[in-house]
mmCIF file of C-alpha atoms in Angstrom:
data_model
loop_
_atom_site.group_PDB
_atom_site.id
_atom_site.type_symbol
_atom_site.label_atom_id
_atom_site.label_comp_id
_atom_site.label_asym_id
_atom_site.label_seq_id
_atom_site.Cartn_x
_atom_site.Cartn_y
_atom_site.Cartn_z
ATOM 1 C CA MET A 1 102.660 119.906 109.846
ATOM 2 C CA SER A 2 104.911 117.671 111.321
ATOM 3 C CA LYS A 3 106.607 115.575 108.723
ATOM 4 C CA LYS A 4 105.653 111.859 109.132
ATOM 5 C CA LYS A 5 108.517 109.218 110.050
ATOM 6 C CA ILE A 6 109.758 107.041 107.228
ATOM 7 C CA GLY A 7 110.477 103.916 107.339
ATOM 8 C CA ILE A 8 112.600 102.007 104.396
ATOM 9 C CA LEU A 9 112.444 98.712 103.951
ATOM 10 C CA GLY A 10 115.539 97.487 101.957
ATOM 11 C CA SER A 11 119.260 98.581 102.113
ATOM 12 C CA GLY A 12 120.235 98.358 98.317
ATOM 13 C CA ALA A 13 120.762 101.369 96.188
ATOM 14 C CA VAL A 14 117.522 102.596 95.762
ATOM 15 C CA ALA A 15 117.180 101.769 99.651
ATOM 16 C CA ARG A 16 119.798 104.130 100.103
ATOM 17 C CA THR A 17 119.266 106.818 98.129
ATOM 18 C CA LEU A 18 115.601 107.597 99.053
ATOM 19 C CA GLY A 19 116.572 107.017 102.999
ATOM 20 C CA ALA A 20 119.146 109.751 102.154
ATOM 21 C CA GLY A 21 116.650 111.653 99.976
ATOM 22 C CA PHE A 22 114.123 112.246 102.680
ATOM 23 C CA LEU A 23 116.999 113.315 105.770
ATOM 24 C CA SER A 24 117.963 115.896 103.184
ATOM 25 C CA HIS A 25 114.704 117.375 103.172
ATOM 26 C CA GLY A 26 114.441 116.834 107.349
ATOM 27 C CA TYR A 27 112.532 113.844 107.806
ATOM 28 C CA GLN A 28 113.510 111.012 110.677
ATOM 29 C CA VAL A 29 114.689 108.084 108.800
ATOM 30 C CA MET A 30 114.823 104.536 109.700
ATOM 31 C CA MET A 31 116.438 102.014 107.870
ATOM 32 C CA GLY A 32 115.028 98.094 107.461
ATOM 33 C CA THR A 33 117.251 95.169 106.723
ATOM 34 C CA ARG A 34 118.052 92.016 107.607
ATOM 35 C CA GLU A 35 121.669 92.631 107.971
ATOM 36 C CA SER A 36 122.732 95.671 110.102
ATOM 37 C CA THR A 37 126.069 95.759 109.170
ATOM 38 C CA LYS A 38 125.510 96.159 105.207
ATOM 39 C CA LEU A 39 124.468 100.072 106.386
ATOM 40 C CA ASP A 40 127.713 100.832 108.259
ATOM 41 C CA ASP A 41 128.524 102.898 105.293
ATOM 42 C CA TRP A 42 125.276 104.585 104.874
ATOM 43 C CA MET A 43 125.096 105.583 108.894
ATOM 44 C CA MET A 44 128.648 106.994 108.465
ATOM 45 C CA GLU A 45 127.362 109.343 105.216
ATOM 46 C CA ASN A 46 123.766 109.563 106.806
ATOM 47 C CA PRO A 47 124.253 109.962 110.914
ATOM 48 C CA LYS A 48 120.828 111.541 111.387
ATOM 49 C CA GLY A 49 119.488 107.920 109.969
ATOM 50 C CA SER A 50 118.914 104.822 111.798
ATOM 51 C CA VAL A 51 118.907 101.550 111.480
ATOM 52 C CA GLY A 52 117.178 98.380 112.084
ATOM 53 C CA SER A 53 115.104 95.586 111.858
ATOM 54 C CA VAL A 54 112.813 95.223 108.980
ATOM 55 C CA LYS A 55 109.953 95.266 111.493
ATOM 56 C CA ASP A 56 111.576 97.914 113.363
ATOM 57 C CA ALA A 57 111.326 100.391 110.212
ATOM 58 C CA ALA A 58 107.738 99.201 109.248
ATOM 59 C CA ALA A 59 106.703 99.424 112.981
ATOM 60 C CA PHE A 60 108.587 103.510 113.041
ATOM 61 C CA GLY A 61 107.777 104.569 110.094
ATOM 62 C CA GLU A 62 104.339 106.464 109.637
ATOM 63 C CA LEU A 63 105.176 106.401 105.727
ATOM 64 C CA ILE A 64 106.615 103.341 104.460
ATOM 65 C CA VAL A 65 108.910 102.976 101.344
ATOM 66 C CA LEU A 66 109.443 99.718 100.006
ATOM 67 C CA ALA A 67 112.404 99.173 98.084
ATOM 68 C CA VAL A 68 113.789 95.337 98.078
ATOM 69 C CA LYS A 69 114.116 93.138 95.222
ATOM 70 C CA GLY A 70 111.234 92.369 93.502
ATOM 71 C CA ASP A 71 111.280 88.695 94.542
ATOM 72 C CA ALA A 72 111.830 88.954 97.444
ATOM 73 C CA ALA A 73 108.855 91.763 97.996
ATOM 74 C CA VAL A 74 106.186 89.978 98.733
ATOM 75 C CA ASP A 75 107.806 87.636 101.221
ATOM 76 C CA ILE A 76 108.886 91.118 103.092
ATOM 77 C CA VAL A 77 105.673 92.822 103.499
ATOM 78 C CA THR A 78 103.582 89.200 104.784
ATOM 79 C CA SER A 79 106.612 89.422 106.944
ATOM 80 C CA VAL A 80 105.352 92.877 108.501
ATOM 81 C CA ALA A 81 101.733 93.027 107.414
ATOM 82 C CA ASN A 82 100.620 93.895 111.230
ATOM 83 C CA GLU A 83 102.767 96.537 110.953
ATOM 84 C CA LEU A 84 101.981 98.133 107.759
ATOM 85 C CA LYS A 85 98.263 98.079 108.486
ATOM 86 C CA GLY A 86 96.890 101.186 107.254
ATOM 87 C CA LYS A 87 99.683 102.846 106.021
ATOM 88 C CA THR A 88 100.969 104.329 102.766
ATOM 89 C CA VAL A 89 103.214 101.667 101.504
ATOM 90 C CA MET A 90 105.396 103.439 98.409
ATOM 91 C CA ASP A 91 106.521 100.483 96.083
ATOM 92 C CA THR A 92 109.621 101.179 94.073
ATOM 93 C CA THR A 93 110.100 97.629 93.342
ATOM 94 C CA ASN A 94 109.647 96.113 89.749
ATOM 95 C CA PRO A 95 109.413 92.136 89.300
ATOM 96 C CA ILE A 96 112.688 91.656 87.497
ATOM 97 C CA ALA A 97 113.748 88.125 86.740
ATOM 98 C CA ALA A 98 117.314 86.393 87.394
ATOM 99 C CA ALA A 99 117.452 85.836 83.834
ATOM 100 C CA PRO A 100 119.857 88.208 81.994
ATOM 101 C CA PRO A 101 118.257 90.970 79.098
ATOM 102 C CA VAL A 102 118.022 89.943 75.910
ATOM 103 C CA ASN A 103 119.109 92.503 73.685
ATOM 104 C CA GLY A 104 118.942 95.160 76.422
ATOM 105 C CA VAL A 105 115.663 94.097 77.213
ATOM 106 C CA LEU A 106 114.979 92.952 81.016
ATOM 107 C CA LYS A 107 112.806 89.807 82.175
ATOM 108 C CA TYR A 108 110.199 89.984 84.118
ATOM 109 C CA PHE A 109 108.307 86.878 86.569
ATOM 110 C CA THR A 110 104.853 88.509 86.004
ATOM 111 C CA THR A 111 102.277 88.913 82.841
ATOM 112 C CA LEU A 112 100.591 91.417 81.446
ATOM 113 C CA GLU A 113 97.625 90.322 83.411
ATOM 114 C CA ASP A 114 99.730 90.588 86.515
ATOM 115 C CA SER A 115 101.950 93.230 88.279
ATOM 116 C CA LEU A 116 104.366 92.796 91.779
ATOM 117 C CA MET A 117 102.308 95.496 93.133
ATOM 118 C CA GLU A 118 99.303 93.315 93.079
ATOM 119 C CA ARG A 119 100.372 90.565 94.617
ATOM 120 C CA ALA A 120 101.898 92.735 97.198
ATOM 121 C CA GLN A 121 98.185 94.645 97.652
ATOM 122 C CA LEU A 122 96.702 91.229 98.295
ATOM 123 C CA ALA A 123 99.225 89.774 100.355
ATOM 124 C CA VAL A 124 98.620 92.894 102.791
ATOM 125 C CA PRO A 125 94.923 93.983 102.090
ATOM 126 C CA ASN A 126 94.704 96.596 104.956
ATOM 127 C CA ALA A 127 98.383 98.609 103.576
ATOM 128 C CA ASN A 128 97.826 101.181 100.991
ATOM 129 C CA PHE A 129 100.420 100.531 98.454
ATOM 130 C CA VAL A 130 101.149 103.563 95.326
ATOM 131 C CA LYS A 131 103.385 102.270 93.171
ATOM 132 C CA ALA A 132 106.505 105.073 92.584
ATOM 133 C CA PHE A 133 109.857 105.236 91.658
ATOM 134 C CA SER A 134 109.891 102.485 89.911
ATOM 135 C CA ILE A 135 110.605 103.451 86.292
ATOM 136 C CA VAL A 136 113.664 105.215 86.702
ATOM 137 C CA GLY A 137 117.502 104.863 87.788
ATOM 138 C CA ASN A 138 118.282 105.352 92.120
ATOM 139 C CA THR A 139 120.793 107.968 90.548
ATOM 140 C CA LEU A 140 117.846 110.059 89.694
ATOM 141 C CA MET A 141 115.389 109.716 92.295
ATOM 142 C CA VAL A 142 115.683 112.477 94.605
ATOM 143 C CA ASN A 143 115.617 116.388 92.436
ATOM 144 C CA PRO A 144 117.112 115.343 89.582
ATOM 145 C CA ASP A 145 118.131 118.368 87.377
ATOM 146 C CA PHE A 146 117.055 117.815 83.486
ATOM 147 C CA PRO A 147 117.554 120.222 80.920
ATOM 148 C CA GLY A 148 113.981 120.240 79.744
ATOM 149 C CA GLY A 149 112.065 120.816 83.370
ATOM 150 C CA ARG A 150 110.692 118.071 85.736
ATOM 151 C CA ALA A 151 110.265 114.768 84.261
ATOM 152 C CA THR A 152 107.005 112.498 84.893
ATOM 153 C CA MET A 153 106.680 109.848 87.625
ATOM 154 C CA PHE A 154 103.780 107.348 86.884
ATOM 155 C CA ILE A 155 101.581 106.114 89.779
ATOM 156 C CA CYS A 156 98.753 104.244 90.826
ATOM 157 C CA GLY A 157 96.921 102.854 94.224
ATOM 158 C CA ASN A 158 93.848 101.757 95.320
ATOM 159 C CA SER A 159 93.547 104.969 98.030
ATOM 160 C CA ASN A 160 93.047 108.309 96.944
ATOM 161 C CA GLN A 161 94.963 109.354 100.241
ATOM 162 C CA ALA A 162 98.012 107.316 100.022
ATOM 163 C CA LYS A 163 98.080 108.587 96.531
ATOM 164 C CA LYS A 164 98.055 112.500 97.970
ATOM 165 C CA GLU A 165 100.452 111.378 100.481
ATOM 166 C CA ALA A 166 103.304 109.912 97.882
ATOM 167 C CA ILE A 167 102.507 112.935 95.444
ATOM 168 C CA ASP A 168 103.371 115.248 97.936
ATOM 169 C CA VAL A 169 106.619 113.231 98.915
ATOM 170 C CA LEU A 170 107.318 112.941 94.790
ATOM 171 C CA ASP A 171 106.522 116.970 94.057
ATOM 172 C CA LEU A 172 109.242 117.436 97.431
ATOM 173 C CA PHE A 173 111.695 115.283 95.421
ATOM 174 C CA GLY A 174 111.259 117.096 92.119
ATOM 175 C CA TRP A 175 108.901 114.964 89.975
ATOM 176 C CA ASP A 176 105.780 116.183 88.229
ATOM 177 C CA VAL A 177 103.355 113.295 88.971
ATOM 178 C CA GLU A 178 100.906 111.237 86.685
ATOM 179 C CA ASP A 179 97.827 109.277 88.359
ATOM 180 C CA PHE A 180 97.048 105.985 86.747
ATOM 181 C CA GLY A 181 94.080 105.054 88.931
ATOM 182 C CA LYS A 182 94.241 101.540 90.503
ATOM 183 C CA VAL A 183 96.633 98.847 91.151
ATOM 184 C CA GLU A 184 95.778 97.560 88.028
ATOM 185 C CA ALA A 185 97.762 100.241 86.194
ATOM 186 C CA ALA A 186 100.944 98.413 87.749
ATOM 187 C CA ARG A 187 100.997 96.056 84.881
ATOM 188 C CA ALA A 188 101.126 98.789 82.724
ATOM 189 C CA ILE A 189 103.602 101.025 84.900
ATOM 190 C CA GLU A 190 105.966 98.383 86.067
ATOM 191 C CA PRO A 191 107.505 97.474 82.348
ATOM 192 C CA ILE A 192 108.560 100.871 81.705
ATOM 193 C CA CYS A 193 111.334 100.228 83.970
ATOM 194 C CA MET A 194 112.234 97.678 81.073
ATOM 195 C CA LEU A 195 111.970 100.319 78.015
ATOM 196 C CA TRP A 196 114.078 102.976 80.721
ATOM 197 C CA CYS A 197 117.171 100.420 80.826
ATOM 198 C CA ILE A 198 117.068 99.546 77.160
ATOM 199 C CA PRO A 199 119.236 102.860 76.200
ATOM 200 C CA GLY A 200 121.681 101.852 79.596
ATOM 201 C CA PHE A 201 122.532 98.052 78.620
ATOM 202 C CA LEU A 202 122.853 98.714 74.666
ATOM 203 C CA HIS A 203 124.793 102.313 75.047
ATOM 204 C CA ASN A 204 125.423 102.717 78.597
ATOM 205 C CA ARG A 205 123.207 106.379 78.715
ATOM 206 C CA TRP A 206 121.132 106.053 82.470
ATOM 207 C CA SER A 207 120.802 109.922 82.317
ATOM 208 C CA HIS A 208 116.955 110.005 81.166
ATOM 209 C CA ALA A 209 113.857 109.867 82.457
ATOM 210 C CA LEU A 210 110.559 110.351 80.791
ATOM 211 C CA LYS A 211 107.851 113.430 80.644
ATOM 212 C CA LEU A 212 104.439 113.124 79.658
ATOM 213 C CA VAL A 213 103.063 115.855 77.464
ATOM 214 C CA LYS A 214 100.012 117.014 77.469
ATOM 215 C CA THR A 215 97.614 119.554 74.869
#
């Protein structure tokens, strides 16, 4: 079976890491950005990739990765709603506020009765959002090597078929996966980024991940 073409919406560290990761696994990748020059250095390192506008990447991709700042996520997906119709959108974003962390704890612009992915799903109801890659730093997203074996990536989303697509990618990228159900579970998954970041902000430790242990 041929691999789906990947459209990455974003040009920051997460977008760059995942774009290179998909290329390393043999996918076709187009990065979507408002300023193509931002990715000139990425293209030099990843000449098999391509760069276009956000709309170009959303149209190109058969599987989409949303990797922009949280405060831009809803506007970005709304701007390409037609191109996202019926597609799986792996949502890496977190609702991190502009205010600095307090004692190592990030501030969010959502509450525990809401999530950024719910807002995105509401804005583009015909797309199939799956929360993924949101609970770990970008340097560990693609085939991390942990002494204790595979760590766990928590996902959620309304479409079982979309989650199956995301699980296949996560398995290829070296993760165990725990499916936490429908979109509302993003209210619990997104704050895990806060927890992950605390050792980094307090002790400059950024090389960890979480593992769900079952009996």
